Short mmCIF file of C-alpha atoms and ligand atoms in Angstrom, two decimals:
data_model
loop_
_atom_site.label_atom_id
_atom_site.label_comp_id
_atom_site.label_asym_id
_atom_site.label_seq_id
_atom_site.Cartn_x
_atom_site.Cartn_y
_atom_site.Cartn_z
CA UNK A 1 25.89 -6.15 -13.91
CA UNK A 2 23.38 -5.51 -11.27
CA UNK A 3 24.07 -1.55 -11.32
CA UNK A 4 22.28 -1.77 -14.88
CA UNK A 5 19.32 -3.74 -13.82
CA UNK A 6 15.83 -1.45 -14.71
CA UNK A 7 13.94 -2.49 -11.15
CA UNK A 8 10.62 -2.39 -10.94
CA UNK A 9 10.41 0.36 -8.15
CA UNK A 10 13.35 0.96 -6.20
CA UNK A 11 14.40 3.72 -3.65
CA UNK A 12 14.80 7.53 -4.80
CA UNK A 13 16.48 9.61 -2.46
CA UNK A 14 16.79 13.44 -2.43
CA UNK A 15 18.96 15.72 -1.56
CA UNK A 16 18.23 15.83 2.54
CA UNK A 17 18.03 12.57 4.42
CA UNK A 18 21.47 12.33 4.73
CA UNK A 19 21.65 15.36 6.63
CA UNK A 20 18.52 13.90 9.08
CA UNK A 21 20.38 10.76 9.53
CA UNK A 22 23.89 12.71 10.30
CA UNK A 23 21.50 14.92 12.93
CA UNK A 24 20.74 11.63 14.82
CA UNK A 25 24.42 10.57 14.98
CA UNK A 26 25.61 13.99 15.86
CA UNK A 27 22.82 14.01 18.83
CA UNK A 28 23.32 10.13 19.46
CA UNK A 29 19.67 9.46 18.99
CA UNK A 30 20.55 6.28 17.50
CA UNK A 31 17.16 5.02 19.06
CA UNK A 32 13.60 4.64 18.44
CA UNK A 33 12.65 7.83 19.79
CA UNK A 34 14.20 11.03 19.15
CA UNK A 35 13.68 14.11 16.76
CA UNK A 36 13.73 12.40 13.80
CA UNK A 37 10.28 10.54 14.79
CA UNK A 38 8.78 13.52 16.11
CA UNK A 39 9.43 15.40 12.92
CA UNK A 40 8.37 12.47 11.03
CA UNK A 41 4.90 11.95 12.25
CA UNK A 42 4.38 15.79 12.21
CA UNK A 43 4.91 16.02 8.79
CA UNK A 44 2.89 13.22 7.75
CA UNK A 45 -0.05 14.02 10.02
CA UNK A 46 0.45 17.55 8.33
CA UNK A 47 0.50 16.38 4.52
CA UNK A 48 -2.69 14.20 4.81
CA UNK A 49 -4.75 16.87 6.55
CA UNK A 50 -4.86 20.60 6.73
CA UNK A 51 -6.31 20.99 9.54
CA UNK A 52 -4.51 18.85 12.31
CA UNK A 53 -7.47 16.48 12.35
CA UNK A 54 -4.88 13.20 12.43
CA UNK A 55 -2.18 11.46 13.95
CA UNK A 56 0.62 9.80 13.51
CA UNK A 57 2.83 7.20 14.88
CA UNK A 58 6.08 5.61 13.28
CA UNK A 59 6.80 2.02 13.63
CA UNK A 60 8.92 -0.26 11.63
CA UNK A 61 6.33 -1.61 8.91
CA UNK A 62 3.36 -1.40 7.78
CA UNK A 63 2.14 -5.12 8.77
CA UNK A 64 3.54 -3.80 12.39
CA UNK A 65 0.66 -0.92 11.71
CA UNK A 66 -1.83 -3.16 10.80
CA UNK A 67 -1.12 -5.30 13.35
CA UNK A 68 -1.14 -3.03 16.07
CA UNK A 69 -4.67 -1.47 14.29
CA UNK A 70 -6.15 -4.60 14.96
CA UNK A 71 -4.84 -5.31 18.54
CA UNK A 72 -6.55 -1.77 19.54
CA UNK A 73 -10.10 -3.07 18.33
CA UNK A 74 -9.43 -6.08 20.68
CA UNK A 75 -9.71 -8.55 17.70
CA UNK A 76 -9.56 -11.83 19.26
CA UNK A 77 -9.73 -15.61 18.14
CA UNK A 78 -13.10 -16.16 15.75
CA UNK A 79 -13.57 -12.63 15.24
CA UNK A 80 -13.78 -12.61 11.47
CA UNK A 81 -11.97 -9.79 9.79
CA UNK A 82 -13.34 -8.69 5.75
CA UNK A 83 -10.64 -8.22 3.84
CA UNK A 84 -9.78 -7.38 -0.07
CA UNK A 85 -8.60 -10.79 -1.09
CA UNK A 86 -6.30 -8.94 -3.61
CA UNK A 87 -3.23 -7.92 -1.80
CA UNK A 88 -0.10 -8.46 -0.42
CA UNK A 89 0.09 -10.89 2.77
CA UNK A 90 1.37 -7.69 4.61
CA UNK A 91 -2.70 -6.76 4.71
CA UNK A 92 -3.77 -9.81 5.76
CA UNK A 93 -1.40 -11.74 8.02
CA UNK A 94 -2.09 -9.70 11.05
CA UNK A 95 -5.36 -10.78 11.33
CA UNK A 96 -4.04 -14.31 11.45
CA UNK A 97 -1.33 -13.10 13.98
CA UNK A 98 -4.13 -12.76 16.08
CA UNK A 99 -6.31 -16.01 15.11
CA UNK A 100 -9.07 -14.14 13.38
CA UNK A 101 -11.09 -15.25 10.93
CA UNK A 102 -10.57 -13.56 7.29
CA UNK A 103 -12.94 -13.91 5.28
CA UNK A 104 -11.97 -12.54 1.93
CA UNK A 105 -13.68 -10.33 -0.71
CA UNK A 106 -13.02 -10.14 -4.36
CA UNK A 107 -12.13 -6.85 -6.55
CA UNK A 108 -14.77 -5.06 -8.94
CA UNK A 109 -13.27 -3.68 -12.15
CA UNK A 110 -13.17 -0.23 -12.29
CA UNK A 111 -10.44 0.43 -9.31
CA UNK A 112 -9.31 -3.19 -8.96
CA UNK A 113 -9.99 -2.79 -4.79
CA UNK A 114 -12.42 -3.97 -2.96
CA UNK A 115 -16.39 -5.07 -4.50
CA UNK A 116 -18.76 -3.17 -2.65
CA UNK A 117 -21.29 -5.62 -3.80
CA UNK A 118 -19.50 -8.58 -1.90
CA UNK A 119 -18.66 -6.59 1.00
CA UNK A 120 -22.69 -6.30 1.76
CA UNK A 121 -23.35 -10.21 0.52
CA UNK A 122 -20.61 -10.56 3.76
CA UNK A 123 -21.88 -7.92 5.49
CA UNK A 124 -25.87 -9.46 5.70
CA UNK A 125 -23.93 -13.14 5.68
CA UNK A 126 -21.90 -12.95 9.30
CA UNK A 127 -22.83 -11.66 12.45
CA UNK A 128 -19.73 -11.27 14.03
CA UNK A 129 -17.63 -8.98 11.73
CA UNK A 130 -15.31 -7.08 13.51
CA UNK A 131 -13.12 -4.81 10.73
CA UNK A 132 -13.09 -4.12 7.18
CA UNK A 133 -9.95 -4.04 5.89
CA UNK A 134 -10.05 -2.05 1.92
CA UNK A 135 -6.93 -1.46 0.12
CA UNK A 136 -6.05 1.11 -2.49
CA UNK A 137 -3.52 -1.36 -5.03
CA UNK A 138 -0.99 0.29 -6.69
CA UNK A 139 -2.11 3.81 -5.35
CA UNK A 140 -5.72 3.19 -6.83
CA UNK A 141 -8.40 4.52 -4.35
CA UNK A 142 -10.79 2.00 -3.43
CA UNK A 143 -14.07 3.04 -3.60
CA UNK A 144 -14.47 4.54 -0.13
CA UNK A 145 -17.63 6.06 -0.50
CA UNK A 146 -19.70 2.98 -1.25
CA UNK A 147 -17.62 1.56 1.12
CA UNK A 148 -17.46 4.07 3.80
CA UNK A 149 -21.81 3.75 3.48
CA UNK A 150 -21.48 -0.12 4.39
CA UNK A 151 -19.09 0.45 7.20
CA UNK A 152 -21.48 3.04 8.78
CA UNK A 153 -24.74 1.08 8.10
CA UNK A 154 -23.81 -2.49 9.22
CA UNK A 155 -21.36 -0.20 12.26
CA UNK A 156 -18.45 -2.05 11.85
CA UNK A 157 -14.82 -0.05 11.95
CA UNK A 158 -12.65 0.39 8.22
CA UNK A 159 -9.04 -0.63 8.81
CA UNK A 160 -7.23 1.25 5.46
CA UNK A 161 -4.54 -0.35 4.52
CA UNK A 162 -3.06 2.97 2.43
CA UNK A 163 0.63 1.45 2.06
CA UNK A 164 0.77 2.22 -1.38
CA UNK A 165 -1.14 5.51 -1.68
CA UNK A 166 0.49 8.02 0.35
CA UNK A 167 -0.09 10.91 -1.77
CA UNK A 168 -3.57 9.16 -3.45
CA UNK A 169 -7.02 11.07 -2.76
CA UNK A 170 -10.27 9.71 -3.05
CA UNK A 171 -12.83 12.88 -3.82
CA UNK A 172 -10.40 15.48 -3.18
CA UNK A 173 -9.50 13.76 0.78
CA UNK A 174 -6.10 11.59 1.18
CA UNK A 175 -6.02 8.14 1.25
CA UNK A 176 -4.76 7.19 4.77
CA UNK A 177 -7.55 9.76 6.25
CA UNK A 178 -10.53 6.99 5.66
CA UNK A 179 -10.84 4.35 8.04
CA UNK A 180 -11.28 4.26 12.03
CA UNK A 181 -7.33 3.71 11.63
CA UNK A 182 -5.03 3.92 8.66
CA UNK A 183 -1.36 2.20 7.23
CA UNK A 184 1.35 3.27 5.63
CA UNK A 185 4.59 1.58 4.56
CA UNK A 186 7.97 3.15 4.06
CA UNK A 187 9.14 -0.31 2.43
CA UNK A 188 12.02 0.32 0.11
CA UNK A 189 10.10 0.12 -2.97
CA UNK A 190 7.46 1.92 -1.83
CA UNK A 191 6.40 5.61 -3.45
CA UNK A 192 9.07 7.14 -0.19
CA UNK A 193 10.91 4.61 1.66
CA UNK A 194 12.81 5.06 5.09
CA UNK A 195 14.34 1.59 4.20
CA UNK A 196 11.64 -0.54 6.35
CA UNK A 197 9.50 1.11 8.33
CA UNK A 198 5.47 1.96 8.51
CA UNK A 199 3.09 4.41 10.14
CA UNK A 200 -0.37 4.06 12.02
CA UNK A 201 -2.95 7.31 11.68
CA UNK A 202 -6.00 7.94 13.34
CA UNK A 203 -8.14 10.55 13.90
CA UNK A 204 -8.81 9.91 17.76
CA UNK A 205 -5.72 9.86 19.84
CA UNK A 206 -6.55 7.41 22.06
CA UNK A 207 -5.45 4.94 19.23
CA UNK A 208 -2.21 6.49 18.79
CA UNK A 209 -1.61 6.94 22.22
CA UNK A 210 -2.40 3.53 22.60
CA UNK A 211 -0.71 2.17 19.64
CA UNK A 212 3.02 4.06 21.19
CA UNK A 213 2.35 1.92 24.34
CA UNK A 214 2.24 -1.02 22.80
CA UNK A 215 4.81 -0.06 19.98
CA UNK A 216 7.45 -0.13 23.28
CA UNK A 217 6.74 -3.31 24.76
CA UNK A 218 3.79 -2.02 27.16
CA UNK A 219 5.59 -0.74 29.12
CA UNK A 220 3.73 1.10 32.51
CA UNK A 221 4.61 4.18 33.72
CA UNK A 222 6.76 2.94 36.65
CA UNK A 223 10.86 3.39 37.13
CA UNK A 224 11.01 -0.41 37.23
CA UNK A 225 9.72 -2.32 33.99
CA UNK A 226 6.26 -3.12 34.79
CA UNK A 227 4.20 -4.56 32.31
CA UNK A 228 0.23 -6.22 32.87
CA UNK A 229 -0.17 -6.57 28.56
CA UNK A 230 1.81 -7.82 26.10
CA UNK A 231 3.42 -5.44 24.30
CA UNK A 232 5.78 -5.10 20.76
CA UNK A 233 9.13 -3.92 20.03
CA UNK A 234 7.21 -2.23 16.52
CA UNK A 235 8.88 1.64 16.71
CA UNK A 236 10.66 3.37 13.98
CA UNK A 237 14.38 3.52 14.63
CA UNK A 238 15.19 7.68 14.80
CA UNK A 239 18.04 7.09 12.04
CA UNK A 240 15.58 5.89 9.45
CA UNK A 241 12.91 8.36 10.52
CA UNK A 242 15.81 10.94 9.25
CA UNK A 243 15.69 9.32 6.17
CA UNK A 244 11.80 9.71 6.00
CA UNK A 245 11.73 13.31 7.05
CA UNK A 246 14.43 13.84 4.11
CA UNK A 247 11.91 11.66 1.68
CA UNK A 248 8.66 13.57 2.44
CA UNK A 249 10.63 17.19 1.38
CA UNK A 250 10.47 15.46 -1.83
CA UNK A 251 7.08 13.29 -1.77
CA UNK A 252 5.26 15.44 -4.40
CA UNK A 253 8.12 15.58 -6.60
CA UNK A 254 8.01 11.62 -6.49
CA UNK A 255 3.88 11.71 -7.52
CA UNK A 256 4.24 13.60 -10.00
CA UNK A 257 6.77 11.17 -11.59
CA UNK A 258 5.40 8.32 -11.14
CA UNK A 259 2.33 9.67 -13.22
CA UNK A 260 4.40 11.12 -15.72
CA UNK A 261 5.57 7.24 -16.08
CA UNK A 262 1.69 6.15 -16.36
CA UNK A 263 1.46 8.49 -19.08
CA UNK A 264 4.58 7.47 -21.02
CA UNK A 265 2.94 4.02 -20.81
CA UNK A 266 -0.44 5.30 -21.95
CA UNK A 267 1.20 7.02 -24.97
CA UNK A 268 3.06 3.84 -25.51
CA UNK A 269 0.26 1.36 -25.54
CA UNK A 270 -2.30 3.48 -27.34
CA UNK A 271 -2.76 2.36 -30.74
CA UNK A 272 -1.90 -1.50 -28.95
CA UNK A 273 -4.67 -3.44 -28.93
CA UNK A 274 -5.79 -5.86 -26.20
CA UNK A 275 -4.01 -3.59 -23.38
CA UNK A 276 -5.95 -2.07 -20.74
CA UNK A 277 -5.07 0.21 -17.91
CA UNK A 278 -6.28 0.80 -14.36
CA UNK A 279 -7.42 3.60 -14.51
CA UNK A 280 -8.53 6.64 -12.40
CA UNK A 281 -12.69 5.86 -13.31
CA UNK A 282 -13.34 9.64 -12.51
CA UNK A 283 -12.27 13.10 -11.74
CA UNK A 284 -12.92 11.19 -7.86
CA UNK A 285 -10.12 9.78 -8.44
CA UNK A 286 -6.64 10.66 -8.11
CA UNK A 287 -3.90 8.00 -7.62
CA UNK A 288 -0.05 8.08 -7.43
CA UNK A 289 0.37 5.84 -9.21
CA UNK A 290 2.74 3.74 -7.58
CA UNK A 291 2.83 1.25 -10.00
CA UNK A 292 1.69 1.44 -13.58
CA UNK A 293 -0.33 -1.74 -13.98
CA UNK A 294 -2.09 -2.88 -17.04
CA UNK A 295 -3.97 -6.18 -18.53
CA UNK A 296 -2.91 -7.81 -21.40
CA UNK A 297 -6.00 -9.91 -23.28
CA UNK A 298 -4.35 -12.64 -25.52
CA UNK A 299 -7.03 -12.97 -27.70
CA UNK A 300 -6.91 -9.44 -29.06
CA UNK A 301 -3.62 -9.30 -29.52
CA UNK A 302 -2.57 -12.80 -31.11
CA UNK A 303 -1.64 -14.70 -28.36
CA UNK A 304 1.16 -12.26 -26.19
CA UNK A 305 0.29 -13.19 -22.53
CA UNK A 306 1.55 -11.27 -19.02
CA UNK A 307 4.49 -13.68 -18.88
CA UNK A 308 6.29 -13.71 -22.40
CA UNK A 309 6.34 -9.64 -21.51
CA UNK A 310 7.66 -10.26 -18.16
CA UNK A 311 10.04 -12.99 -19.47
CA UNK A 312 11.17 -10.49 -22.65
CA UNK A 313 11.74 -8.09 -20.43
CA UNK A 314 13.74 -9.91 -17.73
CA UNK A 315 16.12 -11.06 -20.73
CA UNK A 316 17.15 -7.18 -20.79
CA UNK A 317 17.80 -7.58 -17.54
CA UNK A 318 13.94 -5.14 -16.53
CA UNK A 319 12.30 -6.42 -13.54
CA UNK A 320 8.54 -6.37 -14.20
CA UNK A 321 6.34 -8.27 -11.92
CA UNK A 322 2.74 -10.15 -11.47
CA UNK A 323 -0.18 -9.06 -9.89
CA UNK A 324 -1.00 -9.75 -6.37
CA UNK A 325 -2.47 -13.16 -6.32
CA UNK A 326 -5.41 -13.30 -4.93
CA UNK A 327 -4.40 -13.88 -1.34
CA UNK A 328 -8.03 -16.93 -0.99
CA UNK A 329 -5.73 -18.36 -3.71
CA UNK A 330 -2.66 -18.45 -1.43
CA UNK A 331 -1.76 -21.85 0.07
CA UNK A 332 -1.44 -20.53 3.56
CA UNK A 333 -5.13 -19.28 3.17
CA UNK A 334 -6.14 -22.21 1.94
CA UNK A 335 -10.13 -22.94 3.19
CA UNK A 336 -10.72 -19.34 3.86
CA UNK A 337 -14.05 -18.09 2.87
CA UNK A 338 -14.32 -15.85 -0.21
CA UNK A 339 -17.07 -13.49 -1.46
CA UNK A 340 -17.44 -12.67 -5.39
CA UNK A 341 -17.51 -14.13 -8.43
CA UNK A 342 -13.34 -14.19 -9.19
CA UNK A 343 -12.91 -10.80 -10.41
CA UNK A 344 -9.51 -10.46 -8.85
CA UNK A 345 -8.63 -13.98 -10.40
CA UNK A 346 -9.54 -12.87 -13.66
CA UNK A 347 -7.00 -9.70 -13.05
CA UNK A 348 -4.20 -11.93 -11.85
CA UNK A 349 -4.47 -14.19 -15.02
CA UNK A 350 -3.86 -11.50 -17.35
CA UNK A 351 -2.37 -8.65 -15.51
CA UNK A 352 1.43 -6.94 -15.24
CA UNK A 353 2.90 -4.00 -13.10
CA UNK A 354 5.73 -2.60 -15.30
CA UNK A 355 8.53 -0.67 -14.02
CA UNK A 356 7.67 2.94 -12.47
CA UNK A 357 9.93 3.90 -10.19
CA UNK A 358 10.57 7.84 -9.81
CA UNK A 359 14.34 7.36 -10.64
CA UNK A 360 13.04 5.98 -14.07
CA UNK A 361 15.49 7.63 -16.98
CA UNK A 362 14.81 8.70 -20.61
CA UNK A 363 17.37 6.13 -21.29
CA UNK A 364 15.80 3.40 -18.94
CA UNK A 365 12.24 3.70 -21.13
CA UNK A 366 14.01 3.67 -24.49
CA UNK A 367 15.20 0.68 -23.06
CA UNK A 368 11.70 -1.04 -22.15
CA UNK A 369 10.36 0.44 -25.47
CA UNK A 370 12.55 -0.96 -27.30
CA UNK A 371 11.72 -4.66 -25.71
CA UNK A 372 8.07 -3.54 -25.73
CA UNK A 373 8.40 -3.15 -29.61
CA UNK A 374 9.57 -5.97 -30.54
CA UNK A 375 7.41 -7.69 -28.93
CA UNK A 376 4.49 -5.83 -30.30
CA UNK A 377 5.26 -4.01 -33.83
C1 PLP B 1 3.90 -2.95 1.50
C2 PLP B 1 2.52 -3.32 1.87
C3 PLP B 1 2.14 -3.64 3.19
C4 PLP B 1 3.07 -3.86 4.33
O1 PLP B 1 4.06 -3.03 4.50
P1 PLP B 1 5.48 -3.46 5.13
O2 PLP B 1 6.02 -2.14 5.52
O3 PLP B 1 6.25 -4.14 4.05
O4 PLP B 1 5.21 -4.34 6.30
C5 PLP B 1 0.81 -3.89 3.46
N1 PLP B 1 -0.11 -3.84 2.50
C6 PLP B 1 0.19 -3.56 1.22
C7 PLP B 1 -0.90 -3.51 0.21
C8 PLP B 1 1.52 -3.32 0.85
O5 PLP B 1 1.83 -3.09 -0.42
#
C-alpha cells in the first residue's frame, strides 16, 4: 500500500498553513501576489539575516530563481558559467536556458561541494567567466570562504544555489546569504516545501526589484500591457505562499530533526565498517542535514555495494536513492568541459542518501534497521 511506503524525504506540515491558505480564499487572493507572498519573503529575508541586510522574492522554483539570477547578470550566448558538476540539473539547466557555456567543476572530499582547487585551474584557464555557481548538497556548506577568496580575486559574481540548505550556516552566517544572488527551493521534498515553488535573495535590491519585473512577464508601468523585454510568468502563487508562511513557523523544528536522523544513522553505522559519512569537517560547519548521505566501500565490508542497500531496502517498500550524478556525466551535457580529477565520480560510485525526512517515526527506523541488519550483522 503506498500509505506505508518509508519515502526518502517527503512533505511535513505543521499545524498553520492551512489556516494561511484558508486566509487567501477568504480574501480571494487566489493570485500570485497577495499577503501570503509578502509575509513569505519577510520572513525568510528575516530568518537568514538579523539585520534586514537581504531580500527576498517568491517565485515558483528554484531553477525559476536561478534562472532569473542569471538573466540579471546579462548572461548571454558563450558566456561560460563555473558550475559544481555535482548536482541536480535544476543548478545547471538555466545556464543552458540561456546558451551559456558550463563548464563544470568537480567536488573535493571533505564537504562533497565544489573543489576550490579546480575552481582556480578554471579560473586562470578562461577569460570570459561570467558566474560561479557553488552548491551546498544535501545541506552541506560548500566551502565559501576559499571560495568566496576566488570570486573576489579573479571579480567574477557567486550565484548560490542554497536549495537544500535553508537553515545551513557556513561560519556562523546562513547559507543563502553568500553569493551576489542566492536560491532556494520549496520543492516538496525539500527541508519546507510550499508544494513547488522557489525564492531569489540578494543583498542589493536592484536584483530583486528587477527579478519581480521579470517574474510578471516585464511588464512596464503603463495601464495598457507594454512590454520592451521578455519577461516570465516565474511568481509564487499566494495560496502556496500560505503554505510556506505556515512551514517556516516550524523550520527549526524540521532542522533539528533531520539531524537527530543523521545521528540515529551515525549510532547505527558505528561499529560498521567501510561506511563513511559527510560530515560537518569543523565547528565551521553546520548543515541541516537534509539528507543523511553516506559511502559505502565494498572492499571493507565484503562486497555490499550502494545498490544491494538501495535494492534491500526498496523490497520493504523504503525509498533510498543515488547520489547526484555528476551532471559532465549526464548525456545532455555531454562534451562539456570539466575541471578535477573525478572526485565527484568517485562519490557517485559508492555513495547513498537514506531516508531523512522530518516525519521519520520510531517505528519507520526500526523498520530500516531492521533491513540494515540483515544486511550487515
Ligand atoms: C531542488 C533543487 C533545485 C531546483 O529547485 P526546484 O524548485 O525543484 O526548481 C536546484 N538545485 C538543487 C541542488 C536542488 O536540489
Amino acid at each position: 500500500m503506498i500509505n506505508n511506503r518509508i519515502w526518502l524525504s517527503s512533505p511535513h506540515m505543521g499545524s498553520s498553513e492551512i489556516k494561511y491558505v484558508n486566509d487567501a480564499f477568504a480574501s480571494n487572493w487566489i493570485a500570485p501576489l497577495g499577503q501570503n507572498v509578502d509575509n513569505f519573503e519577510n520572513l525568510i529575508s528575516d530568518y537568514i539575516s538579523d539585520e534586514n541586510h537581504f531580500h527576498t522574492i517568491a517565485l515558483s522554483s528554484g531553477t525559476s530563481a536561478l534562472h532569473l539570477a542569471l538573466k540579471m547578470l546579462n548572461i548571454d550566448k558563450g558566456d561560460i558559467i563555473l558550475i559544481q558538476s555535482f548536482t541536480f540539473c535544476g543548478t545547471t539547466n538555466p545556464a543552458s536556458y540561456l546558451n551559456a557555456e558550463i563548464v563544470f567543476i568537480d567536488s573535493e572530499l571533505d564537504t562533497w561541494n565544489m573543489c576550490p582547487i579546480a575552481l582556480e585551474t578554471a579560473l586562470k584557464r578562461y577569460k570570459n567567466v561570467k558566474a560561479i555557481i557553488p552548491v551546498h548538497l544535501y545541506g552541506m556548506p560548500a566551502k565559501m570562504d576559499d571560495i568566496e577568496f576566488l570570486a573576489t580575486k579573479y571579480n567574477i559574481p557567486i550565484i548560490e544555489d542554497a536549495a537544500e540548505a535553508l537553515g545551513s550556516k557556513f561560519q556562523n552566517k546562513y547559507c543563502g546569504t553568500f553569493g551576489t544572488m542566492s536560491a532556494l527551493s520549496f520543492n516538496g521534498n525539500k527541508i519546507i516545501t510550499t508544494s513547488g515553488g522557489g525564492a531569489l535573495i540578494s543583498k542589493d535590491i536592484n536584483y530583486i526589484n528587477y527579478a519581480r519585473f521579470l517574474s510578471a512577464q516585464a511588464r512596464n508601468n503603463k495601464p495598457y500591457y507594454e512590454h520592451s523585454e521578455v519577461g516570465y510568468n516565474y511568481r509564487m502563487s499566494n495560496v502556496l505562499a500560505g503554505i510556506g508562511c505556515g512551514q517556516m513557523e516550524v523550520l527549526n523544528l524540521r532542522i533539528q530533526k533531520r539531524r537527530e536522523n543523521n545521528f540515529e544513522y551515525r549510532n547505527f553505522f558505528k561499529n560498521i565498517p567501510g561506511i563513511t559519512f559527510q560530515t560537518e569537517l569543523d565547528d565551521k560547519f553546520y548543515s541541516n542535514y537534509w539528507l543523511t548521505s553516506i559511502l559505502i566501500d565494498e572492499k571493507i565490508n565484503g562486497g555490499i555495494t550502494n545498490e544491494f542497500i538501495r535494492n534491500s531496502l526498496e523490497k520493504e517498500n523504503i525509498e533510498s536513492r543515488p547520489l547526484w550524478k555528476p551532471m559532465h556525466t549526464q548525456p545532455v551535457y555531454n562534451g562539456c568541459k570539466f575541471i578535477g580529477s573525478g572526485v565527484c565520480e568517485k562519490l557517485f560510485e559508492q555513495g547513498l542518501c537514506l531516508p531523512s525526512g522530518s516525519n521519520l517515526s520510531k517505528d519507520d527506523f526500526q523498520k530500516i534497521f531492521y533491513v540494515l541488519d540483515k544486511i550487515f550483522k
